[in-house]
XYZ file of N, CA, C and O in Angstrom:
436
model
N 17.781 9.250 -0.625
C 17.136 7.997 -0.991
C 15.676 8.033 -0.554
O 15.359 8.478 0.539
N 14.823 7.550 -1.392
C 13.406 7.503 -1.069
C 13.116 6.410 -0.055
O 13.807 5.402 0.020
N 12.043 6.627 0.694
C 11.561 5.605 1.615
C 10.525 4.759 0.873
O 9.726 5.282 0.105
N 10.565 3.472 1.098
C 9.618 2.571 0.453
C 8.927 1.706 1.498
O 9.553 1.265 2.451
N 7.644 1.479 1.279
C 6.873 0.549 2.103
C 6.176 -0.410 1.156
O 5.642 0.005 0.121
N 6.189 -1.688 1.508
C 5.537 -2.700 0.691
C 4.447 -3.361 1.521
O 4.720 -3.949 2.564
N 3.205 -3.227 1.048
C 2.060 -3.837 1.722
C 1.719 -5.119 0.986
O 1.645 -5.142 -0.248
N 1.510 -6.191 1.749
C 1.216 -7.510 1.194
C -0.157 -7.945 1.667
O -0.477 -7.847 2.853
N -0.964 -8.421 0.732
C -2.306 -8.907 1.071
C -2.713 -9.958 0.044
O -1.892 -10.406 -0.754
N -3.986 -10.326 0.090
C -4.538 -11.289 -0.865
C -5.617 -10.605 -1.697
O -6.336 -9.741 -1.206
N -5.713 -11.041 -2.961
C -6.694 -10.454 -3.853
C -7.027 -11.471 -4.946
O -6.148 -12.178 -5.442
N -8.294 -11.529 -5.323
C -8.693 -12.324 -6.482
C -8.095 -11.637 -7.699
O -8.397 -10.467 -7.959
N -7.228 -12.308 -8.477
C -6.584 -11.647 -9.608
C -7.579 -11.078 -10.625
O -7.270 -10.114 -11.319
N -8.772 -11.620 -10.683
C -9.791 -11.118 -11.608
C -10.284 -9.727 -11.207
O -10.933 -9.047 -11.995
N -9.983 -9.296 -10.007
C -10.423 -7.990 -9.503
C -9.369 -6.902 -9.667
O -9.560 -5.784 -9.208
N -8.258 -7.201 -10.322
C -7.161 -6.238 -10.446
C -7.605 -4.924 -11.084
O -7.222 -3.847 -10.623
N -8.408 -4.983 -12.135
C -8.846 -3.749 -12.778
C -9.703 -2.902 -11.848
O -9.561 -1.671 -11.812
N -10.570 -3.542 -11.077
C -11.412 -2.808 -10.128
C -10.562 -2.151 -9.044
O -10.794 -1.003 -8.675
N -9.575 -2.886 -8.552
C -8.689 -2.335 -7.521
C -7.879 -1.174 -8.085
O -7.721 -0.144 -7.423
N -7.420 -1.295 -9.313
C -6.684 -0.196 -9.949
C -7.562 1.051 -10.067
O -7.097 2.169 -9.819
N -8.827 0.869 -10.395
C -9.750 2.008 -10.491
C -9.958 2.671 -9.133
O -10.031 3.894 -9.043
N -10.053 1.868 -8.088
C -10.211 2.414 -6.729
C -8.999 3.267 -6.383
O -9.132 4.384 -5.868
N -7.797 2.755 -6.674
C -6.588 3.520 -6.375
C -6.496 4.777 -7.230
O -6.102 5.840 -6.747
N -6.868 4.677 -8.500
C -6.810 5.859 -9.366
C -7.738 6.954 -8.851
O -7.365 8.140 -8.827
N -8.915 6.562 -8.413
C -9.864 7.526 -7.856
C -9.304 8.171 -6.589
O -9.347 9.389 -6.422
N -8.745 7.363 -5.702
C -8.191 7.886 -4.455
C -6.964 8.758 -4.703
O -6.800 9.812 -4.075
N -6.099 8.329 -5.628
C -4.876 9.078 -5.885
C -5.141 10.409 -6.592
O -4.259 11.269 -6.648
N -6.352 10.591 -7.112
C -6.728 11.868 -7.723
C -7.183 12.881 -6.663
O -7.436 14.032 -6.986
N -7.256 12.456 -5.405
C -7.631 13.340 -4.301
C -6.366 13.851 -3.606
O -5.250 13.533 -4.007
N -6.561 14.575 -2.510
C -5.397 15.061 -1.750
C -4.847 14.009 -0.783
O -3.812 14.228 -0.144
N -5.494 12.842 -0.676
C -5.058 11.832 0.292
C -3.592 11.421 0.145
O -2.874 11.398 1.149
N -3.085 11.114 -1.053
C -1.667 10.739 -1.124
C -0.730 11.844 -0.628
O 0.302 11.558 -0.019
N -1.122 13.091 -0.856
C -0.297 14.221 -0.404
C -0.360 14.371 1.116
O 0.626 14.744 1.745
N -1.517 14.054 1.689
C -1.662 14.117 3.147
C -0.769 13.081 3.824
O -0.236 13.320 4.907
N -0.594 11.942 3.180
C 0.220 10.863 3.739
C 1.693 11.038 3.373
O 2.569 10.581 4.089
N 1.947 11.720 2.252
C 3.324 11.922 1.802
C 3.743 10.961 0.704
O 4.928 10.822 0.412
N 2.781 10.302 0.075
C 3.080 9.341 -0.989
C 3.473 10.098 -2.251
O 2.763 10.991 -2.701
N 4.621 9.729 -2.839
C 5.033 10.344 -4.097
C 4.830 9.397 -5.280
O 4.754 9.829 -6.421
N 4.732 8.098 -4.997
C 4.518 7.105 -6.054
C 3.894 5.858 -5.444
O 4.284 5.438 -4.359
N 2.929 5.287 -6.163
C 2.300 4.034 -5.730
C 2.323 3.066 -6.908
O 1.928 3.417 -8.018
N 2.799 1.862 -6.672
C 2.774 0.808 -7.675
C 2.033 -0.368 -7.058
O 2.380 -0.817 -5.961
N 1.004 -0.837 -7.753
C 0.215 -1.968 -7.251
C 0.462 -3.146 -8.182
O 0.329 -3.018 -9.407
N 0.840 -4.271 -7.579
C 1.188 -5.465 -8.350
C 0.400 -6.666 -7.832
O -0.056 -6.662 -6.688
N 0.318 -7.672 -8.678
C -0.276 -8.924 -8.225
C 0.597 -10.074 -8.709
O 1.277 -9.981 -9.737
N 0.571 -11.152 -7.965
C 1.226 -12.399 -8.338
C 0.293 -13.496 -7.872
O 0.129 -13.701 -6.661
N -0.374 -14.131 -8.819
C -1.426 -15.091 -8.514
C -2.447 -14.413 -7.600
O -3.025 -13.429 -7.998
N -2.640 -14.905 -6.396
C -3.619 -14.297 -5.488
C -2.979 -13.369 -4.459
O -3.626 -12.989 -3.490
N -1.741 -12.992 -4.702
C -1.083 -12.056 -3.804
C -1.186 -10.644 -4.375
O -1.098 -10.431 -5.584
N -1.364 -9.693 -3.488
C -1.476 -8.270 -3.818
C -0.313 -7.562 -3.148
O -0.022 -7.798 -1.970
N 0.358 -6.717 -3.899
C 1.462 -5.931 -3.369
C 1.221 -4.472 -3.703
O 0.877 -4.144 -4.839
N 1.423 -3.623 -2.728
C 1.329 -2.185 -2.950
C 2.653 -1.570 -2.507
O 2.986 -1.595 -1.321
N 3.418 -1.090 -3.467
C 4.693 -0.445 -3.178
C 4.451 1.058 -3.102
O 4.005 1.675 -4.067
N 4.725 1.613 -1.938
C 4.544 3.044 -1.705
C 5.921 3.674 -1.585
O 6.758 3.209 -0.811
N 6.136 4.727 -2.361
C 7.397 5.449 -2.293
C 7.122 6.870 -1.812
O 6.113 7.470 -2.178
N 8.010 7.356 -0.972
C 7.846 8.680 -0.377
C 9.217 9.239 -0.019
O 10.206 8.514 0.013
N 9.243 10.528 0.262
C 10.494 11.157 0.666
C 10.860 10.847 2.112
O 11.988 11.075 2.531
N 9.885 10.341 2.877
C 10.115 10.028 4.286
C 9.211 8.854 4.675
O 8.328 8.459 3.897
N 9.417 8.310 5.839
C 8.577 7.226 6.348
C 7.146 7.742 6.482
O 6.887 8.724 7.187
N 6.204 7.095 5.807
C 4.811 7.563 5.809
C 4.029 7.085 7.018
O 2.906 7.539 7.243
N 4.581 6.171 7.798
C 3.819 5.550 8.882
C 3.163 6.562 9.814
O 1.956 6.454 10.064
N 3.880 7.558 10.343
C 3.211 8.513 11.243
C 2.044 9.242 10.569
O 0.971 9.391 11.160
N 2.240 9.679 9.318
C 1.171 10.388 8.612
C 0.013 9.452 8.267
O -1.147 9.866 8.270
N 0.331 8.213 7.982
C -0.712 7.226 7.693
C -1.639 7.061 8.891
O -2.861 7.048 8.762
N -1.062 6.988 10.068
C -1.873 6.844 11.279
C -2.674 8.114 11.580
O -3.767 8.036 12.114
N -2.138 9.268 11.188
C -2.856 10.528 11.415
C -4.124 10.628 10.572
O -5.109 11.222 10.999
N -4.102 10.070 9.359
C -5.254 10.218 8.453
C -6.245 9.065 8.532
O -7.239 9.060 7.816
N -6.009 8.110 9.394
C -6.895 6.944 9.460
C -8.352 7.310 9.722
O -9.252 6.606 9.296
N -8.617 8.424 10.365
C -9.980 8.851 10.633
C -10.556 9.781 9.569
O -11.722 10.150 9.643
N -9.760 10.131 8.579
C -10.208 11.052 7.534
C -11.201 10.346 6.593
O -11.020 9.170 6.267
N -12.244 11.054 6.134
C -13.238 10.447 5.238
C -12.644 9.857 3.950
O -13.115 8.824 3.472
N -11.619 10.482 3.381
C -11.003 9.942 2.165
C -10.323 8.605 2.439
O -10.380 7.684 1.622
N -9.677 8.498 3.594
C -9.022 7.245 3.976
C -10.081 6.169 4.214
O -9.943 5.036 3.748
N -11.138 6.524 4.928
C -12.223 5.566 5.197
C -12.860 5.094 3.896
O -13.176 3.905 3.741
N -13.030 6.011 2.944
C -13.651 5.668 1.668
C -12.815 4.656 0.888
O -13.331 3.631 0.430
N -11.520 4.916 0.738
C -10.683 3.984 -0.030
C -10.588 2.643 0.684
O -10.621 1.584 0.052
N -10.500 2.648 2.000
C -10.438 1.382 2.730
C -11.713 0.573 2.583
O -11.665 -0.648 2.428
N -12.856 1.247 2.630
C -14.140 0.558 2.474
C -14.234 -0.097 1.091
O -14.648 -1.248 0.961
N -13.830 0.638 0.069
C -13.882 0.112 -1.295
C -12.896 -1.037 -1.496
O -13.220 -2.053 -2.113
N -11.680 -0.875 -0.973
C -10.675 -1.934 -1.124
C -11.045 -3.193 -0.350
O -10.731 -4.303 -0.782
N -11.727 -3.026 0.780
C -12.104 -4.182 1.617
C -13.000 -5.166 0.866
O -13.061 -6.342 1.234
N -13.650 -4.713 -0.193
C -14.481 -5.606 -1.000
C -13.627 -6.555 -1.844
O -14.128 -7.564 -2.332
N -12.334 -6.223 -2.026
C -11.468 -6.988 -2.922
C -10.176 -7.492 -2.285
O -9.586 -8.448 -2.773
N -9.724 -6.813 -1.253
C -8.431 -7.118 -0.635
C -8.665 -7.764 0.723
O -9.449 -7.272 1.528
N -7.956 -8.879 0.960
C -8.033 -9.572 2.245
C -6.639 -9.586 2.873
O -5.649 -9.711 2.153
N -6.578 -9.476 4.174
C -5.257 -9.524 4.816
C -4.548 -10.846 4.515
O -5.180 -11.899 4.439
N -3.253 -10.777 4.345
C -2.451 -11.987 4.192
C -2.377 -12.714 5.529
O -2.515 -13.920 5.594
N -2.181 -11.932 6.576
C -2.096 -12.469 7.938
C -3.483 -12.391 8.576
O -4.025 -11.301 8.748
N -4.070 -13.529 8.944
C -5.410 -13.497 9.541
C -5.460 -12.744 10.878
O -6.534 -12.368 11.337
N -4.311 -12.490 11.488
C -4.258 -11.750 12.753
C -4.060 -10.252 12.536
O -3.779 -9.523 13.477
N -4.222 -9.784 11.299
C -4.038 -8.380 10.945
C -4.927 -7.500 11.809
O -6.106 -7.771 11.980
N -4.337 -6.430 12.350
C -5.092 -5.484 13.170
C -4.934 -4.048 12.690
O -5.806 -3.230 12.885
N -3.796 -3.726 12.086
C -3.517 -2.355 11.662
C -2.558 -2.374 10.476
O -1.974 -3.412 10.171
N -2.397 -1.241 9.782
C -1.582 -1.215 8.564
C -0.194 -1.825 8.703
O 0.257 -2.530 7.805
N 0.480 -1.583 9.811
C 1.847 -2.115 9.944
C 1.881 -3.638 9.909
O 2.899 -4.229 9.577
N 0.750 -4.295 10.197
C 0.693 -5.759 10.165
C 0.719 -6.311 8.744
O 0.850 -7.516 8.550
N 0.570 -5.444 7.742
C 0.578 -5.870 6.349
C 1.841 -5.420 5.622
O 1.993 -5.680 4.436
N 2.753 -4.746 6.342
C 3.948 -4.211 5.693
C 5.103 -5.206 5.752
O 5.417 -5.749 6.812
N 5.696 -5.432 4.585
C 6.866 -6.305 4.504
C 8.046 -5.627 5.197
O 8.140 -4.395 5.214
N 8.938 -6.427 5.738
C 10.098 -5.908 6.457
C 11.347 -6.150 5.618
O 11.698 -7.303 5.346
N 12.014 -5.086 5.166
C 13.233 -5.281 4.367
C 14.331 -5.923 5.220
O 14.483 -5.585 6.391
N 15.050 -6.847 4.613
C 16.158 -7.447 5.348
C 17.454 -7.480 4.550
O 18.480 -7.927 5.028
N 17.430 -6.924 3.322
C 18.649 -6.772 2.532
C 18.399 -5.707 1.490
O 17.368 -5.712 0.816
N 19.340 -4.803 1.335
C 19.268 -3.771 0.314
C 20.641 -3.627 -0.314
O 21.650 -3.597 0.390
N 20.676 -3.546 -1.627
C 21.895 -3.269 -2.353
C 21.630 -2.110 -3.284
O 20.560 -1.983 -3.869
N 22.600 -1.232 -3.425
C 22.458 -0.104 -4.320
C 23.763 0.085 -5.081
O 24.844 -0.021 -4.496
N 23.676 0.347 -6.357
C 24.862 0.556 -7.187
C 25.606 1.798 -6.716
O 24.993 2.783 -6.326
N 26.913 1.747 -6.769
C 27.730 2.903 -6.439
C 27.593 3.907 -7.564
O 27.902 3.620 -8.714
N 27.116 5.072 -7.255
C 26.833 6.097 -8.268
C 28.018 7.033 -8.501
O 27.895 8.004 -9.212
N 29.152 6.748 -7.891
C 30.316 7.636 -8.028
C 30.943 7.591 -9.390
O 30.852 6.763 -10.160
């Protein structure tokens, strides 16, 4: 089973195309591979921003390892122009991650 992380933030819905371009540019680099991301889906609902990250393993340790990398700094700088933390007390990436509390999966037998 894949590991999933869901990041929640705020975004002006009119900026969705710009944010998509920022992610497309970043995902064309080696950064997603450095973190272990195999799929990224970015969604919006009114002024809410959701980033669903799928990977073969928990990306959190690798995410913290690359925080000082220039590619990570670049995408964060660009996104900061459009994305605002949902929680005003946000300090680090884990503060924006949703916590799963129920999962159901079809029996594949």
